Structure formats: C-alpha cells, structure tokens
Amino acid sequence: MVRKYNRKTTQQSWSEESMKRAIEEVLGGSLTVKSAAAEYNVPKSTLFRRAKKGNEENASTAAKKGLGRFRTVFNVQQEGEILEYILLMEKRLFGLSQMDLRSLAYQFAVRNGIPNNFDQKSGLAGRDWIQGFLKRHPRLSMRLPEKTSAARASAFNRPNVTKFFELLGELMDRYKFSASHIYNCDETGISTVPNKPGKIISLKGKKQVGILSSAERGTLITVEICYNAAGFYIPPLLIFPRVRRNPLFEKGLPPESLVECHPTGWMQSHIFAPTWFNHFLKYSKPTKEEPVLLILDGHSTHTKNLELVQMSKENNVHILVIPPHTSHRMQPLDVSFMFPLSSYYGQECKNGLRNNPGKVVTIHDSGELFGRAYQRAATIQNALSGFKNTGICPYNPGVFPDDLFEPAETTNRKSNNGNGEEEDAPENESNTPPDPIERTPSPGTVENIPPQPNDANSSPLPGCSYKQQQSQQLYFSPQDIMPIPKADTQRPKRNYKRGKTMILTSTPNVEELKEHNRVCQSRKPKNLATRKLFSAAKKGKKLKVIQESSSDSSLQESKDLCDDSLSSWNEDDVDEISKPLHQSLAVEQVNVEDIKDGDFLKVKLADVKSKSTKIFVAKVQQIEDTTVTVSFMRQYRQNFDTYVFPEIPDESEIFFSEVVGRLLNPKMLRHGQIKFDIK
C-alpha cells in the first residue's frame, strides 16, 4: 500500500450524509434515482447500486464508503474490544507499544480464524494496519509514559486512602481547622546539574542534540518546603553537603530562609526537629484555641523523631502522616509545587550558563538560582490547587476516581490496620472486567470443549477457518489472548512493621515511639575502646590481639603489654617499618602531669595487620588515670606539616606510653587547617 498517496480523481468525493438521504428518498418513493442523484450531488450509478442492496432501516450502512473489493480485517465490534483492552492495560500501568499491538492483532485474527493479510513469518500485523487503526480511533495517541514504581502502584489503593481520610475527618471534626492552619511540608533536592533539560529548537533530522551543563553529575542540596491551604509559604530550609557554613550559601535566598550543613546533604532528625520545627512554630503560631495541623510523609526523620512529637504536643501541633508510597497523589507539595519548582530551577541554571560564559554553576550559586525559581513557583494558586486536588482542603474523600486505583488491582496489596498488621484489602468498587483467569470463550458449547485460551500452550486449531470456528462457536477475546497481569500470591510477611497512615501525635503512637527508642538504645553496643597490640616482640612468634576493657586491672595489663612490645621493637622484628613524614614534626618531651586538654600530640601506635608502627597526630579531648581520649587528625593534601580533622570524628583512647611528645606552635589556617613546626 502506498503510504503517501495523492488523490488524482474525484471518486467518492460525495459525503456519506448526502448518500444516506438520497437512498432514503429513493427507497421511500419520493424521488427517482436520477432526480435524487442530481439533488444530493451523488453519482447516479453508485446511488442505484447502493439503494438496490439497502433498505430504509440500514440506509446509513449502505451509505458508508469502502475500499472497493478490499475489506477491513476486524469489524467495528472487534476493534471496539481491542480499544477497550488497550485503555484497560494503560490504566493498569501495562500500556501496549506498537509492537505489542501488532502482535495482539495478529493473534486475535489467527485464533478467531479471521481472514487477514498479516505477515505469518514475523507474527505481526502490518504498519499500515496500525496507522489506520490509530486514525479510526482518534482517542488514542503515542505518549511517553512516566515511570511509576511498583510500590507506588500497589500502595495507592482504596483502603489506604479511606483510612487516611477517616483520620483527617476525625481531626477536622474535633479541632475545626481553618485553611490557614493546615500545613504540608516535604523535602526535595536541587542539584547544580538539573536532571532533565527542557526542549529546544534544532535542525530536523539531526542525530544528536546537546546542551551545555556544568558537569556530568551535580551536587545535591536538600530543601525543606512548607505552605498552608490559604497560600502562605514558610521560608524554606536548605541543607548543603558541607561541614561548615559559608556566607555565599545565603546569597539570593528568599528572606528569612534557614541554611544548615551536613556532610551528606540530606535531612537529619536533629535538623528537622528542633531546628526546622522551631522555624515552623515561629510562622504558624499555634495556640490552644487555634491549633495547627501538619501533614507530612512517613520518612524516618519524621515518624521516628521523638523530639518532634514532644515539641508538637507541647505547642498544640497535630501531625498526620500520609500512607506510604502515596505522596505522588496525596501530598499537596508533590501534586502542584515540586514540578514547577524543578522546571523553573532548570531554566534559571540554563540562563546562568548563558549569561556567564566560561563559568559553571557551583554549590555557591545554587542558593541564588533557587531563590529566583522559588519566587516564580511559590504562588497562591499552586498552594490552593495542591490541597484541592488531594481532597484535604476543602475536605473531599471522593476526590480520586476509581480508575486511579486500577494499578493496585495487579497485586491486590494488603493494607495495614491500626496495629500495623496486614489485612485483606476489599475489592475495588470500580467497574473493572473480571480477572482473565475466570474468563472462558463465549459463547461456549457443552460438547467438545476446546482448550482454554488462557493456557500458555494453547494454539489456534490448524486448518480451522473463520466459518468453521463460527459454527463451533469459538471466540477468543483480547484478554484471553494476552491476559491482564495479576499477582498469584502475596509477598511474604516481613519481620518489621510497615509504615502506615496515622496521627503521629496521638497517645498510642507516642508510647509506641518511646518503646521503639528504648529498644534501640538497649541494643547499642557498649562504648569500649579497642586497641590491637603485640604480645610478642620477636619475629616469627604468633601475634595476639588484646582488647581493652573498662576495668583497671585489664587496663594495667594491656598497658604493660604495650610497654613491653614497643620497647623491644626493632626493624628485624617486622617485614617493613613505616617511617612517614610525621617524624619531621618538631615535638617536646612532656610528663604525664603536663598533658592537658587541647594539646596536640604525636602518637606512636602498633599496627597488627601491617606489622609496623605508625605515627599519628591527635588532639587531647579528655585525660583519665591511665589513658587519654584523643581525636585523630589527617594530613592535608600530602603536606606533612598541615593537618585537618576528618568529617566523621575519629576518637579513641591511648595509653601514656604511646605518646611521643607534644607538637610545637600550632597555627590555625583557613578551612580548619592546623600547621605545626618542623625540625
């Protein structure tokens, strides 16, 4: 078939409506064929042929245009079944590609004995058929789907949503929250390199189109955003992946924004409460007469934060947790704010690279770019639509239509009751077709029952024509040929309790959280420092690891072993002796009573694994009777006279005998660097 055909004749240029009226006039006896053809501007011979075969009841059928002797593979009813199946699979998040649809059409025609010209070698319908199918059904179009995780697909079900709105309705009836007292907070991440750039205009047919970015991968910054149902935004909190704050981080941020630093750049429990929560109380101003409702997700920094719960109860704040893995539908910030914020931030990054050629976006520029994007996205309309589309304010439990719960039918995931235990989820109330396992070919015969279409090994009957199958009353629907995916069994139970929607500030949940913290504290190991020491000094003897304990006798015994091993240490006893550049540092000999807190010491330790002694630089934190608690330092960029403290503190206990001496004249440099004198 010619795919790009230019019409060269005026055949079938008449309309089907004109042909229908002409046929009705001729069959009714009002006009002759010649008169009707002239009046309705249709061909006389075509009108005579169609009026001869038709009647007044099926005039519309007789007036339809055709392709001469060519006929469509499927009739209107069969294509309707394929259309319904495509839409159903798309709702279940198993949308069909063009190859899937071509394969389905071929199997649908072959199994039902429908005459076709499809390619038997490839087992696919032709590209011309699928193009015609899409033209005949303009409701369909090729779309780029958005990835949805299996956890989100199964968790967003009717029982979880119903439980959330029951708790929300209970709070609304008891405290009568107004729109200005209902808040939602959530974290998002911004990067120096936006994840997805916007579309640009380029040459058509060009194989690869690029756009400038600061780097291959960016640095992530966490942002805490909060607003209420009346459109009021609380100044955001930004967490930079640094140990110390830099004044450049605050440049260009919205007024009164908070800046915190953490090595990971992620939200931490101690940052969320009390740091951010005090910031929240400053602007929300809850009182006993007008309490505040805070809606958030079930992240561990929220639900496992006992200090947050205690502060909430003391300050008249009620916290409601949404069901797990449902924030894409039920969290106002995710529904209406995060996407425009991400889009605007990407535009600002692109404009920054264009306006500053030769420069890249760094972590020091992210605050200013975020501030511009935040001002564009923080509109009253976005806040109002977020709460409205989630059914929170105004309160609307029926905001979600039944088709949004279709993906959960695949797994039929169990929901949590109030005790964190699992119970069977009730059937969805939506008008969904029965499961494919229960389907049978319809209509079926009692005698000579054919193989079930859902059997994977079933195949079309050889030599069975369309008329023969019709006589045997066999019919395979699209769901029989390509069944809708359905999980057979539930996932095994886990040893821990899953997240659930709950009122976090209710008394039962507070007691449960206290018990959880008590159990976690009891499971923590005792804080006993360990030191690997040699029990034998001569080469060839076995090495023994001595562990320090808190008892005085053990400490004294370990000290004696350490003194013996270090005093008899020589190059013949080990394979290799470590002689780093630490030994060039100038030290002074000190007595035990001269060591005080804050001194910098050169320490000599024995390493069992490498069979050597190593020199370290450490700062005194605390002095005991026989030991010294020190914080070890690291060399700064291979400079043997400059040291810094690691991001994660490295603290341990050492014996007085392991101290070589005290370092001279420590000088504080920038970024926490400390420089010492050398010999």
XYZ file of C-alpha atoms in Angstrom:
679
model
C 0.000 0.000 0.000
C 1.239 3.441 -0.916
C 1.591 5.367 2.351
C 1.860 8.821 0.720
C -0.813 8.786 -1.970
C -2.050 11.938 -3.689
C -5.619 11.618 -4.965
C -5.833 12.076 -8.737
C -9.594 11.542 -9.265
C -12.825 12.798 -7.709
C -14.134 9.345 -6.888
C -16.001 9.116 -3.583
C -15.853 12.872 -3.143
C -19.505 12.784 -2.032
C -20.377 12.767 1.644
C -21.917 9.817 3.430
C -24.719 12.018 4.797
C -25.781 13.069 1.257
C -25.726 9.443 0.084
C -27.820 8.375 3.070
C -30.535 10.963 2.358
C -30.563 10.092 -1.314
C -31.008 6.378 -0.537
C -33.873 7.163 1.850
C -35.618 9.308 -0.812
C -35.282 6.591 -3.452
C -36.438 3.759 -1.185
C -39.324 5.899 0.089
C -40.518 6.580 -3.467
C -40.266 10.341 -3.184
C -37.633 10.726 -5.895
C -36.234 8.690 -8.700
C -32.602 7.662 -8.822
C -31.775 10.322 -11.395
C -33.568 13.103 -9.507
C -32.095 12.143 -6.146
C -28.580 11.953 -7.636
C -28.945 15.452 -9.081
C -30.449 16.936 -5.927
C -27.914 15.498 -3.448
C -24.920 15.652 -5.823
C -24.058 11.950 -5.711
C -23.168 9.594 -8.611
C -26.253 8.085 -10.208
C -24.771 4.612 -10.725
C -23.433 4.467 -7.183
C -26.813 5.541 -5.785
C -28.633 2.937 -7.895
C -26.284 0.151 -6.699
C -26.440 1.088 -3.013
C -30.218 1.710 -2.990
C -30.803 -1.650 -4.649
C -28.936 -3.557 -1.890
C -30.174 -1.500 1.059
C -33.417 -0.578 2.729
C -34.729 2.315 4.811
C -33.549 0.816 8.114
C -29.908 0.312 7.116
C -29.520 3.304 4.818
C -26.627 4.587 6.937
C -24.794 1.283 6.494
C -25.358 1.279 2.745
C -24.102 4.879 2.506
C -20.706 4.173 4.070
C -17.664 4.464 1.862
C -15.491 1.460 1.206
C -12.266 0.414 -0.468
C -13.812 -1.453 -3.363
C -13.216 -5.170 -3.026
C -10.924 -4.639 -0.039
C -12.390 -5.175 3.420
C -11.119 -4.316 6.886
C -9.688 -7.186 8.913
C -11.819 -6.533 12.003
C -15.351 -5.252 12.194
C -16.496 -2.376 14.395
C -17.288 -4.601 17.376
C -13.928 -6.389 17.278
C -11.967 -3.144 17.017
C -14.000 -1.832 19.948
C -12.830 -4.783 22.038
C -9.214 -4.075 21.113
C -9.709 -0.412 22.002
C -11.167 -1.236 25.419
C -8.318 -3.660 26.105
C -5.697 -1.027 25.233
C -7.258 1.522 27.585
C -7.573 -1.034 30.383
C -3.923 -2.071 30.123
C -2.882 1.592 30.168
C -4.838 2.123 33.407
C -3.087 -0.897 34.932
C 0.309 0.674 34.002
C 0.986 -2.053 31.431
C 0.458 0.079 28.327
C 0.982 -1.540 24.934
C 3.641 -0.443 22.492
C 3.134 -0.546 18.732
C 4.873 -3.930 18.551
C 2.614 -5.281 21.307
C -0.493 -4.086 19.483
C 0.650 -5.548 16.172
C 1.322 -8.900 17.842
C -2.063 -8.814 19.577
C -3.867 -8.034 16.315
C -2.166 -10.936 14.541
C -3.001 -13.441 17.295
C -6.550 -12.087 17.568
C -7.124 -12.635 13.843
C -5.456 -16.060 13.634
C -7.038 -17.554 16.755
C -10.514 -16.469 15.687
C -9.982 -17.557 12.064
C -10.473 -14.059 10.670
C -9.140 -13.685 7.105
C -6.129 -11.379 7.040
C -3.026 -10.489 5.080
C -0.749 -10.205 8.101
C 2.835 -11.456 7.944
C 2.870 -15.038 9.212
C 6.659 -15.169 9.369
C 7.020 -12.319 11.846
C 3.665 -12.897 13.549
C 2.807 -9.196 13.418
C 0.151 -7.032 11.851
C 1.421 -4.548 9.268
C 2.391 -0.944 9.922
C -0.389 0.146 7.575
C -2.972 -1.577 9.771
C -1.805 0.109 12.982
C -1.693 3.527 11.290
C -5.232 3.037 10.055
C -6.327 1.805 13.486
C -4.985 4.947 15.162
C -6.693 7.142 12.569
C -10.016 5.381 13.090
C -9.724 5.911 16.854
C -8.507 9.486 17.445
C -8.826 8.970 21.210
C -5.537 7.081 21.071
C -2.109 8.628 20.673
C 1.501 7.656 21.286
C 2.608 9.055 24.639
C 5.853 8.952 26.610
C 4.887 7.369 29.967
C 6.139 8.496 33.347
C 7.849 5.805 35.393
C 5.818 4.669 38.396
C 7.392 2.346 40.933
C 5.717 -0.920 41.847
C 5.499 0.238 45.469
C 3.511 3.338 44.482
C 1.284 1.368 42.127
C 0.322 -1.176 44.793
C 0.161 1.165 47.815
C -2.245 3.694 46.316
C -5.408 1.664 46.849
C -8.858 2.405 48.185
C -8.348 1.031 51.745
C -5.232 3.160 52.389
C -6.875 6.299 51.032
C -10.067 5.657 53.002
C -8.106 5.199 56.230
C -6.267 8.492 55.679
C -9.469 10.462 55.105
C -11.056 8.855 58.166
C -8.214 10.162 60.340
C -8.300 13.548 58.619
C -12.057 13.817 59.105
C -11.673 12.906 62.773
C -9.187 15.745 63.296
C -11.252 18.216 61.281
C -14.403 17.461 63.296
C -12.603 17.746 66.629
C -10.473 20.866 66.101
C -12.239 22.673 63.209
C -9.034 23.589 61.366
C -9.289 26.544 59.025
C -7.379 26.716 55.740
C -4.688 28.930 57.286
C -3.984 26.293 59.968
C -3.481 23.265 57.675
C 0.149 22.899 56.574
C 2.056 20.439 54.423
C 5.843 20.049 54.428
C 8.144 17.934 52.294
C 11.776 17.666 51.209
C 13.061 17.964 47.669
C 16.501 18.010 46.104
C 18.112 20.556 43.817
C 21.369 19.927 42.020
C 23.970 22.056 40.337
C 23.175 19.989 37.224
C 19.384 19.762 36.585
C 18.179 16.245 35.904
C 16.140 16.866 32.764
C 16.708 19.863 30.470
C 13.839 21.445 28.597
C 13.176 21.040 24.882
C 14.996 23.253 22.378
C 14.599 24.034 18.686
C 17.077 22.203 16.487
C 17.612 21.029 12.935
C 15.157 18.354 11.927
C 16.832 15.015 11.283
C 19.931 15.770 13.314
C 21.014 12.633 15.145
C 22.257 14.180 18.384
C 21.301 17.464 20.023
C 23.201 18.712 23.082
C 23.003 21.477 25.623
C 25.657 22.897 27.938
C 25.713 21.755 31.582
C 28.052 22.500 34.483
C 29.247 18.907 34.895
C 28.265 15.316 34.245
C 26.923 14.965 37.777
C 25.861 17.673 40.157
C 25.975 18.259 43.909
C 22.691 17.625 45.711
C 21.163 20.141 48.119
C 18.109 19.258 50.213
C 15.336 21.841 50.571
C 12.524 21.721 53.138
C 9.388 23.484 51.845
C 6.142 24.143 53.685
C 2.917 26.024 52.940
C -0.672 26.070 54.145
C -4.043 25.715 52.426
C -4.510 29.502 52.344
C -1.431 30.063 50.164
C 1.062 31.198 52.847
C 4.617 29.901 52.380
C 7.044 29.415 55.268
C 10.622 30.440 54.315
C 12.467 27.299 53.173
C 15.343 25.461 54.835
C 18.367 24.413 52.740
C 20.858 21.703 53.758
C 24.220 21.967 51.991
C 26.619 18.979 51.803
C 29.321 20.698 53.806
C 30.679 20.585 57.349
C 30.883 24.353 57.895
C 28.636 27.146 56.708
C 29.743 29.586 54.058
C 28.253 33.086 53.739
C 27.867 32.501 49.990
C 25.208 29.847 50.695
C 22.759 32.541 51.837
C 23.212 34.730 48.771
C 19.963 35.250 46.850
C 17.774 33.059 49.078
C 14.217 34.108 49.979
C 14.096 36.386 53.050
C 14.489 34.670 56.446
C 15.458 31.328 54.912
C 17.467 28.891 57.021
C 20.792 27.361 55.993
C 22.202 24.209 57.602
C 25.165 21.993 56.734
C 25.667 18.255 56.945
C 28.300 16.064 55.236
C 25.631 14.061 53.403
C 23.429 16.996 52.402
C 20.320 15.025 53.442
C 17.684 15.731 56.026
C 18.573 14.532 59.519
C 16.385 14.063 62.599
C 18.201 16.724 64.609
C 17.854 19.194 61.728
C 14.145 18.550 61.244
C 13.488 18.873 64.957
C 14.252 21.104 66.708
C 15.909 23.313 64.019
C 13.247 23.380 61.317
C 10.322 22.764 63.647
C 11.161 25.852 65.722
C 11.271 27.759 62.431
C 7.828 26.342 61.623
C 6.389 27.338 65.019
C 7.671 30.889 64.547
C 5.457 31.438 61.481
C 2.490 29.119 62.091
C 1.951 30.424 65.674
C -0.287 27.632 67.009
C -2.299 28.240 70.175
C -4.568 26.149 72.339
C -7.627 27.885 70.872
C -6.323 27.641 67.282
C -4.151 24.508 66.903
C -2.298 23.661 63.698
C -2.426 20.518 61.551
C 0.837 19.450 59.874
C 0.638 16.811 57.132
C 3.842 15.027 56.139
C 5.131 11.738 54.760
C 6.400 8.756 56.717
C 10.137 9.406 56.438
C 12.133 8.167 59.410
C 13.263 11.703 60.291
C 9.558 12.439 60.888
C 7.963 9.306 62.300
C 10.963 8.123 64.385
C 11.706 11.544 65.832
C 10.609 11.551 69.479
C 11.699 15.159 69.987
C 9.400 16.243 67.144
C 6.419 14.520 68.758
C 7.129 16.003 72.172
C 7.520 19.508 70.776
C 4.306 19.108 68.775
C 2.267 18.120 71.825
C 3.711 20.997 73.842
C 2.935 23.563 71.109
C -0.569 22.446 70.003
C 0.510 20.960 66.677
C -1.201 17.811 65.391
C 0.760 15.716 62.883
C -0.947 13.467 60.326
C 1.149 11.001 58.308
C 0.028 10.087 54.794
C 0.076 6.411 53.699
C 3.464 5.143 52.479
C 4.265 5.418 48.755
C 1.239 7.650 48.043
C 2.842 11.094 48.069
C 2.523 11.379 44.262
C -1.269 11.554 44.711
C -1.926 12.645 48.284
C 0.800 15.179 49.152
C -0.112 18.737 48.029
C 3.517 19.750 47.501
C 4.191 16.817 45.176
C 0.956 17.362 43.275
C 1.210 21.069 42.439
C 4.504 22.620 43.543
C 7.568 20.418 43.083
C 7.295 20.073 39.302
C 7.056 23.823 38.534
C 9.863 24.470 41.021
C 12.100 21.930 39.268
C 11.226 23.360 35.837
C 11.923 26.944 36.887
C 15.194 25.940 38.551
C 16.340 24.242 35.357
C 15.541 27.393 33.393
C 17.496 29.530 35.852
C 20.522 27.228 35.582
C 20.391 27.439 31.790
C 20.135 31.227 31.919
C 23.037 31.370 34.366
C 25.307 29.458 31.990
C 24.222 31.653 29.081
C 24.717 34.955 30.909
C 28.102 33.942 32.346
C 30.042 32.305 29.511
C 33.038 30.316 30.601
C 31.672 29.770 34.123
C 29.789 26.847 35.618
C 27.101 26.576 38.278
C 28.645 25.667 41.622
C 27.191 24.985 45.021
C 27.766 28.639 45.931
C 25.490 29.748 43.058
C 22.665 27.289 43.814
C 21.121 29.451 46.520
C 20.640 32.444 44.236
C 19.264 30.312 41.378
C 16.920 28.518 43.751
C 15.701 31.832 45.151
C 14.627 33.014 41.710
C 12.887 29.748 40.899
C 11.177 29.659 44.290
C 9.707 33.130 43.820
C 8.220 32.066 40.475
C 6.768 28.796 41.776
C 5.513 29.978 45.204
C 2.143 31.271 44.044
C -1.166 31.182 45.878
C -2.760 29.269 43.014
C -0.249 26.418 43.281
C -0.869 26.109 47.008
C -4.663 26.148 46.694
C -4.730 23.655 43.829
C -2.415 21.276 45.716
C -4.763 20.984 48.702
C -7.846 20.902 46.480
C -6.621 18.155 44.139
C -5.695 15.936 47.096
C -9.086 16.409 48.787
C -7.580 17.787 52.005
C -8.946 21.339 51.912
C -11.774 21.563 51.183
C -12.387 18.106 52.666
C -13.357 15.743 49.842
C -12.834 11.984 50.399
C -14.159 11.165 46.914
C -11.668 13.303 45.025
C -9.914 10.297 43.459
C -11.859 8.481 40.688
C -11.938 4.705 40.563
C -9.658 4.429 37.541
C -6.709 5.756 39.605
C -6.907 2.627 41.751
C -6.640 0.284 38.754
C -2.840 -0.261 39.099
C -3.353 -1.652 42.617
C -5.566 -4.421 41.218
C -2.498 -6.134 39.754
C -1.038 -7.015 43.145
C -4.127 -6.551 45.335
C -1.728 -5.473 48.065
C -2.854 -5.899 51.641
C -3.474 -2.805 53.706
C -2.396 -2.114 57.283
C -4.788 -1.962 60.153
C -4.269 0.243 63.156
C -1.856 -2.225 64.807
C 0.496 -2.391 61.845
C -0.750 -5.877 60.906
C -1.912 -6.826 57.426
C -5.484 -7.477 56.462
C -7.028 -8.273 53.102
C -7.936 -5.253 51.029
C -11.589 -5.188 49.934
C -12.394 -5.402 46.276
C -12.329 -2.219 44.307
C -15.714 -0.688 43.655
C -14.788 0.370 40.140
C -16.417 -1.312 37.167
C -13.468 -3.408 36.114
C -13.779 -6.531 33.994
C -13.409 -9.911 35.695
C -9.990 -11.439 36.089
C -8.705 -13.186 32.978
C -8.326 -16.442 34.898
C -12.094 -16.618 35.310
C -12.847 -15.863 31.653
C -13.937 -18.553 29.220
C -14.530 -18.337 25.480
C -18.038 -17.017 24.965
C -20.352 -18.406 23.914
C -19.125 -21.948 24.602
C -20.545 -25.337 23.808
C -21.051 -28.169 26.218
C -19.855 -30.793 23.783
C -16.264 -30.936 22.600
C -14.941 -28.185 24.901
C -11.851 -26.582 23.273
C -8.616 -25.763 25.119
C -8.881 -22.759 27.433
C -7.466 -19.603 25.812
C -5.602 -18.631 28.967
C -3.421 -21.692 28.676
C 0.022 -20.576 27.535
C 0.384 -23.739 25.433
C -2.909 -23.304 23.585
C -2.652 -22.503 19.879
C -5.105 -21.893 17.034
C -6.650 -25.012 15.633
C -4.863 -25.995 12.406
C -6.985 -25.796 9.281
C -9.852 -24.163 11.132
C -11.393 -21.407 9.016
C -13.422 -18.459 10.187
C -16.741 -20.081 9.189
C -15.791 -23.347 10.912
C -14.930 -21.543 14.127
C -18.176 -19.629 13.956
C -20.048 -22.877 13.546
C -18.224 -24.322 16.554
C -18.992 -21.079 18.459
C -15.356 -20.454 19.474
C -14.246 -16.921 20.208
C -11.087 -15.575 21.834
C -11.165 -12.030 23.196
C -8.035 -9.841 23.516
C -7.923 -10.589 27.261
C -7.933 -14.317 26.505
C -5.005 -13.950 24.113
C -2.934 -11.543 26.236
C -4.213 -11.843 29.843
C -4.035 -8.874 32.181
C -1.099 -9.344 34.604
C -2.196 -10.490 38.029
C -0.045 -11.424 41.031
C -0.708 -15.008 42.115
C 0.365 -14.787 45.755
C 1.014 -12.098 48.288
C 4.542 -11.148 49.223
C 5.930 -12.928 52.289
C 5.499 -11.233 55.605
C 8.442 -9.264 56.910
C 9.801 -9.146 60.395
C 9.344 -5.383 60.736
C 6.202 -3.304 60.689
C 5.435 -1.398 57.557
C 4.668 2.269 57.508
C 1.080 3.335 57.878
C -1.088 6.399 57.892
C -1.578 7.640 61.444
C -1.948 10.612 63.750
C 1.641 10.815 64.938
C 0.808 12.924 67.990
C -1.851 10.534 69.334
C -1.070 8.879 72.662
C -0.773 5.263 71.389
C 1.718 6.271 68.689
C 3.731 8.366 71.157
C 4.025 5.414 73.555
C 4.976 3.119 70.678
C 7.685 5.556 69.572
C 9.071 5.773 73.118
C 9.236 1.991 73.337
C 10.969 1.850 69.955
C 13.618 4.335 71.099
C 14.119 2.440 74.355
C 14.709 -0.819 72.472
C 17.126 0.868 70.076
C 19.103 2.336 72.965
C 19.335 -1.045 74.683
C 20.698 -2.655 71.512
C 23.588 -0.205 71.157
C 26.965 -1.793 71.959
C 28.925 -0.588 74.952
C 31.371 2.185 74.259
C 34.606 0.244 74.821
C 37.725 1.368 73.034
C 39.743 -1.388 71.359
C 43.430 -1.430 70.661
C 45.398 -4.068 68.750
C 48.695 -4.772 70.497
C 51.578 -7.184 70.118
C 52.012 -9.816 72.827
C 55.339 -10.995 71.403
C 58.255 -8.871 70.258
C 60.401 -11.334 68.374
C 59.849 -12.176 64.748
C 58.181 -15.492 63.997
C 56.033 -15.635 67.118
C 52.258 -15.551 66.875
C 50.523 -12.215 67.299
C 47.809 -11.825 69.876
C 45.107 -9.160 69.904
C 44.437 -7.586 73.277
C 41.139 -5.748 73.796
C 40.917 -3.015 76.379
C 38.112 -3.123 78.896
C 36.800 -0.664 81.417
C 38.324 -2.455 84.448
C 41.515 -1.080 85.979
C 43.233 -4.463 86.055
C 42.670 -5.020 82.335
C 43.894 -1.544 81.530
C 47.044 -2.060 83.547
C 47.668 -5.446 81.922
C 47.229 -4.008 78.445
C 49.492 -1.110 79.343
C 52.247 -3.462 80.459
C 51.979 -5.489 77.262
C 52.092 -2.323 75.209
C 55.193 -1.070 77.027
C 56.992 -4.384 76.528
C 56.136 -4.647 72.837
C 57.078 -1.066 71.962
C 60.255 -1.049 73.989
C 61.605 -4.151 72.226
C 60.521 -3.068 68.748
C 63.211 -3.046 66.042
C 63.448 -3.372 62.279
C 64.329 -7.064 62.445
C 61.049 -7.941 64.123
C 58.801 -6.904 61.193
C 58.718 -7.021 57.424
C 58.559 -3.274 56.995
C 58.771 -0.288 59.306
C 56.602 2.717 58.433
C 58.587 5.957 58.513
C 56.161 8.659 57.323
C 56.883 12.327 57.144
C 55.128 12.803 60.504
C 58.552 12.191 62.064
C 59.741 15.574 60.718
C 57.372 17.415 63.061
C 59.057 19.142 65.994
C 57.986 17.860 69.428
C 58.889 18.472 73.047
C 59.110 15.783 75.699
C 56.410 16.130 78.343
C 55.470 14.328 81.507
C 52.077 12.787 82.133
C 51.051 15.558 84.515
C 51.974 18.227 81.918
C 49.469 16.988 79.316
C 46.232 18.977 79.349
C 43.049 19.211 77.275
C 43.519 20.803 73.859
C 47.172 19.792 73.405
C 48.308 18.355 70.072
C 50.336 15.155 70.471
C 52.459 12.923 68.300
C 51.347 9.348 68.968
C 53.122 6.088 68.105
C 50.868 3.034 67.673
C 51.471 -0.585 66.730
C 49.564 -1.918 63.707
C 48.921 -5.673 63.776
C 47.761 -6.036 60.192
C 50.758 -4.376 58.508
C 53.212 -5.482 61.255
C 54.567 -1.979 61.721
C 54.450 1.070 63.928
C 52.792 4.234 62.696
C 52.895 7.849 63.770
C 49.690 9.867 64.171
C 48.766 13.421 65.138
C 45.941 13.782 67.640
C 44.288 16.382 69.851
C 43.645 15.686 73.536
C 39.941 15.561 74.417
C 39.935 14.095 77.926
C 42.549 12.780 80.399
C 41.889 9.727 82.579
C 44.038 7.976 85.175
C 45.901 5.716 82.735
C 44.556 6.710 79.327
C 43.994 9.768 77.182
C 40.984 10.256 74.897
C 42.194 11.864 71.666
C 40.731 12.875 68.300
C 42.989 11.846 65.416
C 43.787 14.180 62.507
C 44.606 13.637 58.831
C 47.277 15.118 56.591
C 46.019 17.920 54.361
C 46.818 17.241 50.695
C 50.117 15.481 51.428
C 51.525 18.456 53.350
C 53.388 16.814 56.223
C 53.172 19.942 58.402
C 49.445 20.700 57.882
C 46.568 18.641 59.303
C 42.758 18.748 59.437
C 40.077 16.882 61.364
C 38.066 14.362 59.288
C 34.367 14.976 58.593
C 33.477 12.000 60.781
C 35.328 12.325 64.117
C 37.921 9.602 64.734
C 38.199 9.348 68.516
C 39.836 6.663 70.619
C 41.744 6.037 73.844
C 45.539 5.728 74.006
C 48.000 4.989 76.811
C 50.504 7.494 78.137
C 53.307 5.216 76.924
C 52.123 5.683 73.330
C 52.668 9.465 73.446
C 55.897 10.531 71.701
C 55.666 14.213 72.593
C 53.712 17.451 72.265
C 53.715 19.355 68.970
C 55.020 22.907 68.960
C 53.307 26.142 67.905
C 50.027 25.009 66.245
C 48.803 27.683 63.792
C 45.147 27.874 62.710
C 44.677 28.339 58.953
C 41.525 28.641 56.875
C 39.001 25.801 56.453
C 40.051 24.199 59.745
C 43.668 23.571 58.751
C 46.320 23.457 61.505
C 50.036 23.869 60.773
C 52.856 22.714 63.080
C 56.569 23.473 63.337
C 59.074 21.113 61.759
C 62.563 20.099 62.857
